[in-house]
Amino acid sequence: MKVAVVGATGLVGSKMLQVLAERNFPVTELIPVASEKSVGKEVTFKGKTYKVVTADTAISMQPNVALFSAGGSTSLEWAPKFAAAGITVVDNSSAWRMDPTKKLVVPEINGKTLTAEDKIIANPNCSTIQMVLVLNPLHELYKINRVVVSTYQSVTGTGVKAVNQLMNERKGVSGDMAYAYPIDLNVIPQIDVFLENGYTKEEMKMVNETKKIMGDDRIRVTATTVRIPVIGGHSESVNIEFEKDFDINEVRKALEKTPGVIVVDEPSKQQYPMPKDAHDKDEVFVGRIRRDETQPNTLNMWIVADNLRKGAATNAVQIAEYLHAQKMI
């Protein structure tokens, strides 16, 4: 199977290569794609080196599937060209997520909606993926009315420049700034640009994508997304109001049985999910599970995942795995 990775030299693209290798996706030929300035550079995959090529060249090489992680403008320009050549695209940018003609997929939740005709498939936002994986089994049991989420997001979600900014500040070295403010010893309550309603684009992604993935427009979501000086992954404080009352032990059992979710919740032993423990893992970790005592049918929890893996690269590879297993690519 020929696999193209568009944006192969970036943070998420590099992680895609790592995940493809670790999960033994049946790659017979890798086609790394990047911008003109990276063409000719070499990428190593499973002990072999491959030269970076342009998107045009990649299309002419006819890969079975193309994993995109090169930003929204690149996806808008090139995904339709790959699709027109019969190549299935799994796109990690926000370009196609809310397009009503495109599926927005977390395989454990709605992978079964995919067909061979879906040539451009959207990978959701990192903070949305980890939240809906936990919400979905509870929605099936108790029906969610409303979700209030505050995020604590890793600088890796911004990219290499942000990681370098954090490390430079930690060393007292001046350098390029990914953010308008220092991030070390600081918290920035803005991710992406502000919209007219006072929310950021990242916050509205969580609102809209949750409804689309879970197939229920009645779920009300309100979000505050925050950047913190952490590298391992994203964390979320989530408050969930259900239609029906719940049993806390039943909640735990439902989450323990959910593929891709690990419950870490032993307050007496000070055990709860932390980004340093989620780093480089594919699972979503959940803990601090407790009843909200201020109103009925409401639950609090804490959700953590590596945003570059399940939040991006792993979810994209899992979509490709599903397509391959169903003989759609």
Tab-separated table of C-alpha atoms in Angstrom, residues 151-155 166 179 183 186-188 226-231 233 235 275:
chain	number	residue	atom	x	y	z
A	151	THR	CA	-8.960	23.108	28.501
A	152	TYR	CA	-5.311	23.180	29.563
A	153	GLN	CA	-3.525	22.736	26.247
A	154	SER	CA	0.087	21.824	25.460
A	155	VAL	CA	2.312	24.143	23.421
A	166	LEU	CA	8.906	27.671	25.907
A	179	TYR	CA	2.669	33.708	21.132
A	183	ILE	CA	4.362	31.109	27.954
A	186	ASN	CA	2.281	31.865	32.418
A	187	VAL	CA	-1.156	30.814	31.139
A	188	ILE	CA	-2.665	32.305	27.972
A	226	VAL	CA	-6.278	27.833	27.476
A	227	ARG	CA	-2.601	27.400	26.549
A	228	ILE	CA	-0.298	26.286	29.374
A	229	PRO	CA	3.497	25.692	29.567
A	230	VAL	CA	3.298	21.916	29.100
A	231	ILE	CA	4.582	19.580	26.370
A	233	GLY	CA	-0.570	16.624	26.118
A	235	SER	CA	-5.984	18.288	29.773
A	275	PRO	CA	-0.100	15.028	30.646
